[in-house]
């Protein structure tokens, strides 16, 4: 969707655009907290304003489709929801692999919460840290492993004020193989975004059998469909309650883990690609059977 302005010169009736999310527009409308540069949102609004010229606009979730219809004046019949898939190497690791990764990270028997996120505004990183601080005050010895871009200075200051720097292990950008190891080494994942277009890390966690706690934002509710514990994105105590439950109640953790594995199994790349092929065929005036064999 960041290239949607190319529809000014492309033949719109034969062009397919995938819109992953319109979170900047939601932020500009006051629906999400945002302190970024104003011109980013203005330029983004101009770019995605061309989506209504496309022959088809594909969204990874009904939540994103709803935003496209609200903000971009796209004809509903030209919008399609096609969830993304997940690679088959995202799967549970063996007990031996789990122990090896925890030993390498010096974790021993510590409770480990994983967070896979950039520090952008909608990832709600500061709430994630507040949830961990709340659990520590309740007497749980919890370590947070972070994957992705490092915390920005303001977030480091927040962590320091909470006395948490030593309890946050920054891993930076990792390979997919290393990411699978970290999903396997953690005891739960916290994903408290204020908004998502799809929520890929949540899907990866479910596929790896990691109990998941998410915010109750539309895309994540849609993605997990009851296979994760949830609370409102700014409800620190509510998120802490859910996370404490999966960290300390093995029965609950087992139930969430099993539900997540079943849910993740429905997200296949074959389904995604067949759905895209059908749209391409339709715009080309060819029978769907020509493109979906």
mmCIF file of C-alpha atoms in Angstrom:
data_model
loop_
_atom_site.group_PDB
_atom_site.id
_atom_site.type_symbol
_atom_site.label_atom_id
_atom_site.label_comp_id
_atom_site.label_asym_id
_atom_site.label_seq_id
_atom_site.Cartn_x
_atom_site.Cartn_y
_atom_site.Cartn_z
ATOM 1 C CA UNK A 1 0.000 0.000 0.000
ATOM 2 C CA UNK A 2 2.968 2.343 0.393
ATOM 3 C CA UNK A 3 3.240 2.275 -3.404
ATOM 4 C CA UNK A 4 -0.469 2.887 -4.007
ATOM 5 C CA UNK A 5 0.306 6.255 -5.627
ATOM 6 C CA UNK A 6 1.640 4.298 -8.624
ATOM 7 C CA UNK A 7 -2.004 3.769 -9.508
ATOM 8 C CA UNK A 8 -1.806 7.275 -10.994
ATOM 9 C CA UNK A 9 -0.016 5.679 -13.971
ATOM 10 C CA UNK A 10 -0.841 1.965 -13.767
ATOM 11 C CA UNK A 11 -3.993 0.507 -15.349
ATOM 12 C CA UNK A 12 -6.134 0.442 -12.217
ATOM 13 C CA UNK A 13 -8.624 -2.137 -13.448
ATOM 14 C CA UNK A 14 -5.795 -4.680 -13.786
ATOM 15 C CA UNK A 15 -3.892 -3.747 -10.618
ATOM 16 C CA UNK A 16 -4.006 -5.562 -7.265
ATOM 17 C CA UNK A 17 -2.816 -3.743 -4.154
ATOM 18 C CA UNK A 18 -2.317 -5.353 -0.751
ATOM 19 C CA UNK A 19 -3.091 -3.006 2.142
ATOM 20 C CA UNK A 20 -1.528 -4.360 5.319
ATOM 21 C CA UNK A 21 -2.813 -1.666 7.667
ATOM 22 C CA UNK A 22 -3.911 1.960 7.919
ATOM 23 C CA UNK A 23 -2.687 2.573 11.452
ATOM 24 C CA UNK A 24 -1.250 5.990 10.571
ATOM 25 C CA UNK A 25 -4.676 7.121 9.407
ATOM 26 C CA UNK A 26 -6.243 5.791 12.586
ATOM 27 C CA UNK A 27 -3.627 7.713 14.563
ATOM 28 C CA UNK A 28 -4.300 10.889 12.570
ATOM 29 C CA UNK A 29 -8.005 10.438 13.331
ATOM 30 C CA UNK A 30 -7.177 10.348 17.046
ATOM 31 C CA UNK A 31 -7.954 6.642 17.460
ATOM 32 C CA UNK A 32 -4.383 5.658 18.358
ATOM 33 C CA UNK A 33 -1.652 7.500 20.269
ATOM 34 C CA UNK A 34 0.932 8.960 17.893
ATOM 35 C CA UNK A 35 3.779 11.408 18.409
ATOM 36 C CA UNK A 36 5.583 10.960 15.126
ATOM 37 C CA UNK A 37 6.215 13.538 12.449
ATOM 38 C CA UNK A 38 2.992 14.986 11.100
ATOM 39 C CA UNK A 39 4.196 14.956 7.491
ATOM 40 C CA UNK A 40 4.549 11.146 7.607
ATOM 41 C CA UNK A 41 0.816 10.789 8.197
ATOM 42 C CA UNK A 42 0.024 13.447 5.579
ATOM 43 C CA UNK A 43 2.158 11.758 2.932
ATOM 44 C CA UNK A 44 0.720 8.366 3.854
ATOM 45 C CA UNK A 45 -2.825 9.722 3.513
ATOM 46 C CA UNK A 46 -2.005 10.994 0.016
ATOM 47 C CA UNK A 47 -0.481 7.648 -1.006
ATOM 48 C CA UNK A 48 -3.290 5.372 0.169
ATOM 49 C CA UNK A 49 -5.815 7.834 -1.156
ATOM 50 C CA UNK A 50 -5.158 6.187 -4.529
ATOM 51 C CA UNK A 51 -6.406 2.756 -3.383
ATOM 52 C CA UNK A 52 -9.843 3.484 -4.789
ATOM 53 C CA UNK A 53 -8.349 3.247 -8.307
ATOM 54 C CA UNK A 54 -7.317 -0.412 -7.869
ATOM 55 C CA UNK A 55 -9.164 -3.292 -9.454
ATOM 56 C CA UNK A 56 -8.741 -5.191 -6.189
ATOM 57 C CA UNK A 57 -7.561 -4.268 -2.710
ATOM 58 C CA UNK A 58 -6.455 -7.252 -0.620
ATOM 59 C CA UNK A 59 -6.401 -7.000 3.182
ATOM 60 C CA UNK A 60 -4.904 -9.565 5.597
ATOM 61 C CA UNK A 61 -7.779 -9.168 8.042
ATOM 62 C CA UNK A 62 -11.370 -8.004 8.259
ATOM 63 C CA UNK A 63 -10.102 -5.321 10.653
ATOM 64 C CA UNK A 64 -7.912 -3.812 7.929
ATOM 65 C CA UNK A 65 -10.714 -4.124 5.364
ATOM 66 C CA UNK A 66 -12.971 -2.149 7.692
ATOM 67 C CA UNK A 67 -10.360 0.621 7.867
ATOM 68 C CA UNK A 68 -9.950 0.641 4.068
ATOM 69 C CA UNK A 69 -13.695 1.133 3.648
ATOM 70 C CA UNK A 70 -13.755 3.855 6.309
ATOM 71 C CA UNK A 71 -10.787 5.889 5.158
ATOM 72 C CA UNK A 72 -10.161 5.263 1.457
ATOM 73 C CA UNK A 73 -13.507 5.371 -0.338
ATOM 74 C CA UNK A 74 -12.948 1.970 -1.947
ATOM 75 C CA UNK A 75 -15.934 0.158 -3.459
ATOM 76 C CA UNK A 76 -16.673 -2.737 -1.042
ATOM 77 C CA UNK A 77 -16.921 -5.261 -3.908
ATOM 78 C CA UNK A 78 -13.296 -4.538 -4.788
ATOM 79 C CA UNK A 79 -11.991 -5.447 -1.339
ATOM 80 C CA UNK A 80 -10.926 -8.954 -0.366
ATOM 81 C CA UNK A 81 -9.734 -10.460 2.923
ATOM 82 C CA UNK A 82 -6.889 -12.929 2.431
ATOM 83 C CA UNK A 83 -5.063 -13.885 5.655
ATOM 84 C CA UNK A 84 -1.353 -14.480 5.382
ATOM 85 C CA UNK A 85 0.268 -17.858 5.937
ATOM 86 C CA UNK A 86 3.133 -19.099 8.026
ATOM 87 C CA UNK A 87 6.207 -21.160 7.201
ATOM 88 C CA UNK A 88 6.189 -24.733 8.467
ATOM 89 C CA UNK A 89 9.459 -24.288 10.372
ATOM 90 C CA UNK A 90 7.534 -22.282 12.955
ATOM 91 C CA UNK A 91 6.683 -25.229 15.181
ATOM 92 C CA UNK A 92 7.325 -26.394 18.755
ATOM 93 C CA UNK A 93 10.919 -27.250 19.628
ATOM 94 C CA UNK A 94 12.045 -30.310 21.559
ATOM 95 C CA UNK A 95 12.567 -30.226 25.324
ATOM 96 C CA UNK A 96 16.299 -30.606 24.748
ATOM 97 C CA UNK A 97 16.381 -27.625 22.369
ATOM 98 C CA UNK A 98 14.413 -25.559 24.878
ATOM 99 C CA UNK A 99 16.858 -26.381 27.675
ATOM 100 C CA UNK A 100 19.850 -25.610 25.434
ATOM 101 C CA UNK A 101 18.549 -22.164 24.497
ATOM 102 C CA UNK A 102 17.692 -21.272 28.073
ATOM 103 C CA UNK A 103 21.114 -22.449 29.202
ATOM 104 C CA UNK A 104 22.782 -20.326 26.512
ATOM 105 C CA UNK A 105 20.874 -17.265 27.708
ATOM 106 C CA UNK A 106 21.560 -17.994 31.379
ATOM 107 C CA UNK A 107 17.869 -18.315 32.236
ATOM 108 C CA UNK A 108 17.827 -21.418 34.421
ATOM 109 C CA UNK A 109 14.313 -21.774 35.916
ATOM 110 C CA UNK A 110 13.356 -18.112 35.558
ATOM 111 C CA UNK A 111 9.922 -17.304 34.113
ATOM 112 C CA UNK A 112 10.498 -15.913 30.618
ATOM 113 C CA UNK A 113 8.163 -13.639 28.667
ATOM 114 C CA UNK A 114 8.907 -12.990 25.005
ATOM 115 C CA UNK A 115 8.153 -9.787 23.134
ATOM 116 C CA UNK A 116 8.650 -9.571 19.367
ATOM 117 C CA UNK A 117 8.151 -5.957 18.328
ATOM 118 C CA UNK A 118 9.678 -2.804 16.956
ATOM 119 C CA UNK A 119 9.509 0.312 19.152
ATOM 120 C CA UNK A 120 6.915 2.042 16.934
ATOM 121 C CA UNK A 121 3.959 3.739 18.585
ATOM 122 C CA UNK A 122 1.302 1.064 18.137
ATOM 123 C CA UNK A 123 3.415 -1.774 19.601
ATOM 124 C CA UNK A 124 2.647 -0.375 23.068
ATOM 125 C CA UNK A 125 6.094 -1.258 24.407
ATOM 126 C CA UNK A 126 5.791 0.895 27.539
ATOM 127 C CA UNK A 127 2.633 -0.971 28.599
ATOM 128 C CA UNK A 128 4.470 -4.266 28.093
ATOM 129 C CA UNK A 129 7.170 -3.089 30.499
ATOM 130 C CA UNK A 130 4.549 -1.889 32.986
ATOM 131 C CA UNK A 131 2.927 -5.338 32.887
ATOM 132 C CA UNK A 132 6.261 -6.969 33.704
ATOM 133 C CA UNK A 133 6.871 -4.496 36.529
ATOM 134 C CA UNK A 134 3.424 -5.342 37.918
ATOM 135 C CA UNK A 135 4.243 -9.046 37.908
ATOM 136 C CA UNK A 136 7.537 -8.407 39.684
ATOM 137 C CA UNK A 137 5.691 -6.448 42.381
ATOM 138 C CA UNK A 138 3.429 -9.471 42.778
ATOM 139 C CA UNK A 139 6.474 -11.580 43.539
ATOM 140 C CA UNK A 140 7.046 -13.260 40.158
ATOM 141 C CA UNK A 141 10.666 -13.380 39.030
ATOM 142 C CA UNK A 142 10.112 -12.596 35.348
ATOM 143 C CA UNK A 143 12.615 -11.872 32.587
ATOM 144 C CA UNK A 144 11.592 -10.143 29.361
ATOM 145 C CA UNK A 145 13.296 -11.221 26.134
ATOM 146 C CA UNK A 146 12.890 -8.652 23.376
ATOM 147 C CA UNK A 147 13.331 -9.404 19.680
ATOM 148 C CA UNK A 148 13.452 -6.616 17.102
ATOM 149 C CA UNK A 149 14.819 -3.088 17.051
ATOM 150 C CA UNK A 150 16.305 -2.114 20.448
ATOM 151 C CA UNK A 151 14.420 0.093 22.850
ATOM 152 C CA UNK A 152 14.688 3.784 22.071
ATOM 153 C CA UNK A 153 16.279 6.095 24.692
ATOM 154 C CA UNK A 154 12.922 7.114 26.195
ATOM 155 C CA UNK A 155 11.976 3.458 26.637
ATOM 156 C CA UNK A 156 15.370 2.724 28.201
ATOM 157 C CA UNK A 157 14.709 5.551 30.668
ATOM 158 C CA UNK A 158 11.320 4.052 31.494
ATOM 159 C CA UNK A 159 12.880 0.638 32.070
ATOM 160 C CA UNK A 160 15.541 2.207 34.308
ATOM 161 C CA UNK A 161 12.922 4.062 36.357
ATOM 162 C CA UNK A 162 11.170 0.720 36.883
ATOM 163 C CA UNK A 163 14.416 -0.944 37.938
ATOM 164 C CA UNK A 164 14.144 -3.388 35.061
ATOM 165 C CA UNK A 165 17.247 -3.024 32.816
ATOM 166 C CA UNK A 166 18.784 -6.220 34.202
ATOM 167 C CA UNK A 167 15.512 -8.087 33.597
ATOM 168 C CA UNK A 168 15.307 -7.170 29.895
ATOM 169 C CA UNK A 169 17.396 -9.213 27.468
ATOM 170 C CA UNK A 170 17.634 -7.434 24.106
ATOM 171 C CA UNK A 171 18.268 -9.889 21.273
ATOM 172 C CA UNK A 172 17.981 -7.421 18.399
ATOM 173 C CA UNK A 173 17.189 -8.738 14.933
ATOM 174 C CA UNK A 174 17.543 -12.505 14.726
ATOM 175 C CA UNK A 175 17.231 -15.140 12.008
ATOM 176 C CA UNK A 176 14.041 -17.167 11.681
ATOM 177 C CA UNK A 177 15.850 -20.195 13.097
ATOM 178 C CA UNK A 178 16.949 -18.205 16.156
ATOM 179 C CA UNK A 179 13.445 -16.786 16.526
ATOM 180 C CA UNK A 180 11.959 -20.288 16.633
ATOM 181 C CA UNK A 181 14.471 -21.154 19.381
ATOM 182 C CA UNK A 182 13.349 -18.133 21.403
ATOM 183 C CA UNK A 183 9.671 -18.984 20.983
ATOM 184 C CA UNK A 184 10.571 -22.426 22.296
ATOM 185 C CA UNK A 185 12.585 -21.119 25.243
ATOM 186 C CA UNK A 186 9.950 -18.685 26.558
ATOM 187 C CA UNK A 187 7.078 -19.483 28.903
ATOM 188 C CA UNK A 188 4.620 -16.994 27.398
ATOM 189 C CA UNK A 189 4.428 -14.201 24.875
ATOM 190 C CA UNK A 190 2.978 -10.739 25.496
ATOM 191 C CA UNK A 191 1.680 -8.820 22.466
ATOM 192 C CA UNK A 192 -0.157 -5.715 23.748
ATOM 193 C CA UNK A 193 -0.416 -3.655 20.535
ATOM 194 C CA UNK A 194 -2.912 -0.812 20.364
ATOM 195 C CA UNK A 195 -3.496 -1.760 16.722
ATOM 196 C CA UNK A 196 -2.375 -4.285 14.109
ATOM 197 C CA UNK A 197 -3.184 -5.031 10.509
ATOM 198 C CA UNK A 198 -2.660 -8.742 11.046
ATOM 199 C CA UNK A 199 -0.296 -9.616 13.908
ATOM 200 C CA UNK A 200 2.322 -11.982 12.523
ATOM 201 C CA UNK A 201 4.327 -12.476 15.760
ATOM 202 C CA UNK A 202 1.145 -13.666 17.463
ATOM 203 C CA UNK A 203 0.632 -16.229 14.699
ATOM 204 C CA UNK A 204 4.247 -17.388 14.985
ATOM 205 C CA UNK A 205 3.883 -17.807 18.750
ATOM 206 C CA UNK A 206 0.759 -19.919 18.342
ATOM 207 C CA UNK A 207 2.444 -22.073 15.689
ATOM 208 C CA UNK A 208 5.368 -22.656 18.054
ATOM 209 C CA UNK A 209 3.096 -23.711 20.899
ATOM 210 C CA UNK A 210 3.860 -20.671 23.054
ATOM 211 C CA UNK A 211 0.988 -19.528 25.317
ATOM 212 C CA UNK A 212 -0.060 -16.096 24.142
ATOM 213 C CA UNK A 213 -1.491 -12.974 25.788
ATOM 214 C CA UNK A 214 -2.662 -10.278 23.403
ATOM 215 C CA UNK A 215 -4.504 -6.989 23.527
ATOM 216 C CA UNK A 216 -8.151 -7.126 22.551
ATOM 217 C CA UNK A 217 -7.676 -5.039 19.400
ATOM 218 C CA UNK A 218 -9.786 -6.077 16.369
ATOM 219 C CA UNK A 219 -7.072 -7.705 14.239
ATOM 220 C CA UNK A 220 -5.628 -9.715 17.130
ATOM 221 C CA UNK A 221 -9.060 -10.830 18.314
ATOM 222 C CA UNK A 222 -9.782 -11.937 14.743
ATOM 223 C CA UNK A 223 -6.426 -13.683 14.346
ATOM 224 C CA UNK A 224 -6.455 -15.619 17.610
ATOM 225 C CA UNK A 225 -10.218 -16.377 17.699
ATOM 226 C CA UNK A 226 -10.157 -17.366 21.363
ATOM 227 C CA UNK A 227 -6.801 -19.158 21.197
ATOM 228 C CA UNK A 228 -5.086 -16.522 23.371
ATOM 229 C CA UNK A 229 -5.781 -14.758 26.648
ATOM 230 C CA UNK A 230 -6.519 -11.069 26.215
ATOM 231 C CA UNK A 231 -7.252 -7.733 27.848
ATOM 232 C CA UNK A 232 -7.617 -4.141 26.669
ATOM 233 C CA UNK A 233 -4.336 -2.665 25.346
ATOM 234 C CA UNK A 234 -3.983 -0.078 28.127
ATOM 235 C CA UNK A 235 -5.270 -2.293 30.938
ATOM 236 C CA UNK A 236 -1.960 -3.020 32.666
ATOM 237 C CA UNK A 237 -3.519 -4.964 35.527
ATOM 238 C CA UNK A 238 -5.789 -6.924 33.185
ATOM 239 C CA UNK A 239 -2.886 -7.940 30.944
ATOM 240 C CA UNK A 240 -0.816 -8.757 34.035
ATOM 241 C CA UNK A 241 -3.640 -10.950 35.382
ATOM 242 C CA UNK A 242 -3.814 -12.919 32.118
ATOM 243 C CA UNK A 243 -0.059 -13.252 31.848
ATOM 244 C CA UNK A 244 0.254 -14.368 35.464
ATOM 245 C CA UNK A 245 -2.380 -17.005 34.819
ATOM 246 C CA UNK A 246 -0.554 -18.625 31.897
ATOM 247 C CA UNK A 247 2.777 -18.381 33.740
ATOM 248 C CA UNK A 248 1.587 -20.012 36.951
ATOM 249 C CA UNK A 249 -1.326 -22.277 36.020
ATOM 250 C CA UNK A 250 -0.113 -25.202 33.940
ATOM 251 C CA UNK A 251 -3.659 -26.290 33.095
ATOM 252 C CA UNK A 252 -4.455 -22.889 31.588
ATOM 253 C CA UNK A 253 -1.110 -22.757 29.796
ATOM 254 C CA UNK A 254 -1.709 -26.195 28.280
ATOM 255 C CA UNK A 255 -5.180 -25.201 27.089
ATOM 256 C CA UNK A 256 -3.932 -21.969 25.496
ATOM 257 C CA UNK A 257 -1.000 -23.775 23.899
ATOM 258 C CA UNK A 258 -3.245 -26.446 22.342
ATOM 259 C CA UNK A 259 -5.783 -23.889 21.092
ATOM 260 C CA UNK A 260 -3.007 -21.812 19.550
ATOM 261 C CA UNK A 261 -1.547 -24.756 17.663
ATOM 262 C CA UNK A 262 -4.957 -25.618 16.207
ATOM 263 C CA UNK A 263 -5.611 -22.019 15.220
ATOM 264 C CA UNK A 264 -2.190 -21.519 13.605
ATOM 265 C CA UNK A 265 -2.632 -24.670 11.511
ATOM 266 C CA UNK A 266 -5.432 -22.945 9.575
ATOM 267 C CA UNK A 267 -3.082 -20.245 8.250
ATOM 268 C CA UNK A 268 -1.380 -21.825 5.256
ATOM 269 C CA UNK A 269 0.467 -20.157 2.388
ATOM 270 C CA UNK A 270 -1.296 -22.504 -0.030
ATOM 271 C CA UNK A 271 -4.648 -20.983 0.913
ATOM 272 C CA UNK A 272 -3.184 -17.484 0.630
ATOM 273 C CA UNK A 273 -1.663 -18.052 -2.812
ATOM 274 C CA UNK A 274 -4.736 -19.765 -4.245
ATOM 275 C CA UNK A 275 -6.862 -16.834 -3.101
ATOM 276 C CA UNK A 276 -4.521 -14.318 -4.724
ATOM 277 C CA UNK A 277 -4.385 -16.368 -7.936
ATOM 278 C CA UNK A 278 -8.166 -16.367 -8.109
ATOM 279 C CA UNK A 279 -8.220 -12.554 -7.943
ATOM 280 C CA UNK A 280 -5.539 -12.229 -10.640
ATOM 281 C CA UNK A 281 -7.534 -14.546 -12.893
ATOM 282 C CA UNK A 282 -10.700 -12.582 -12.310
ATOM 283 C CA UNK A 283 -9.073 -9.267 -13.259
ATOM 284 C CA UNK A 284 -7.521 -10.902 -16.315
ATOM 285 C CA UNK A 285 -10.897 -12.247 -17.433
ATOM 286 C CA UNK A 286 -9.806 -15.854 -17.140
ATOM 287 C CA UNK A 287 -11.498 -18.788 -15.388
ATOM 288 C CA UNK A 288 -10.279 -19.284 -11.815
ATOM 289 C CA UNK A 289 -9.388 -22.871 -12.692
ATOM 290 C CA UNK A 290 -6.633 -21.542 -14.969
ATOM 291 C CA UNK A 291 -4.823 -19.980 -12.031
ATOM 292 C CA UNK A 292 -5.544 -22.189 -9.027
ATOM 293 C CA UNK A 293 -4.456 -25.616 -10.264
#
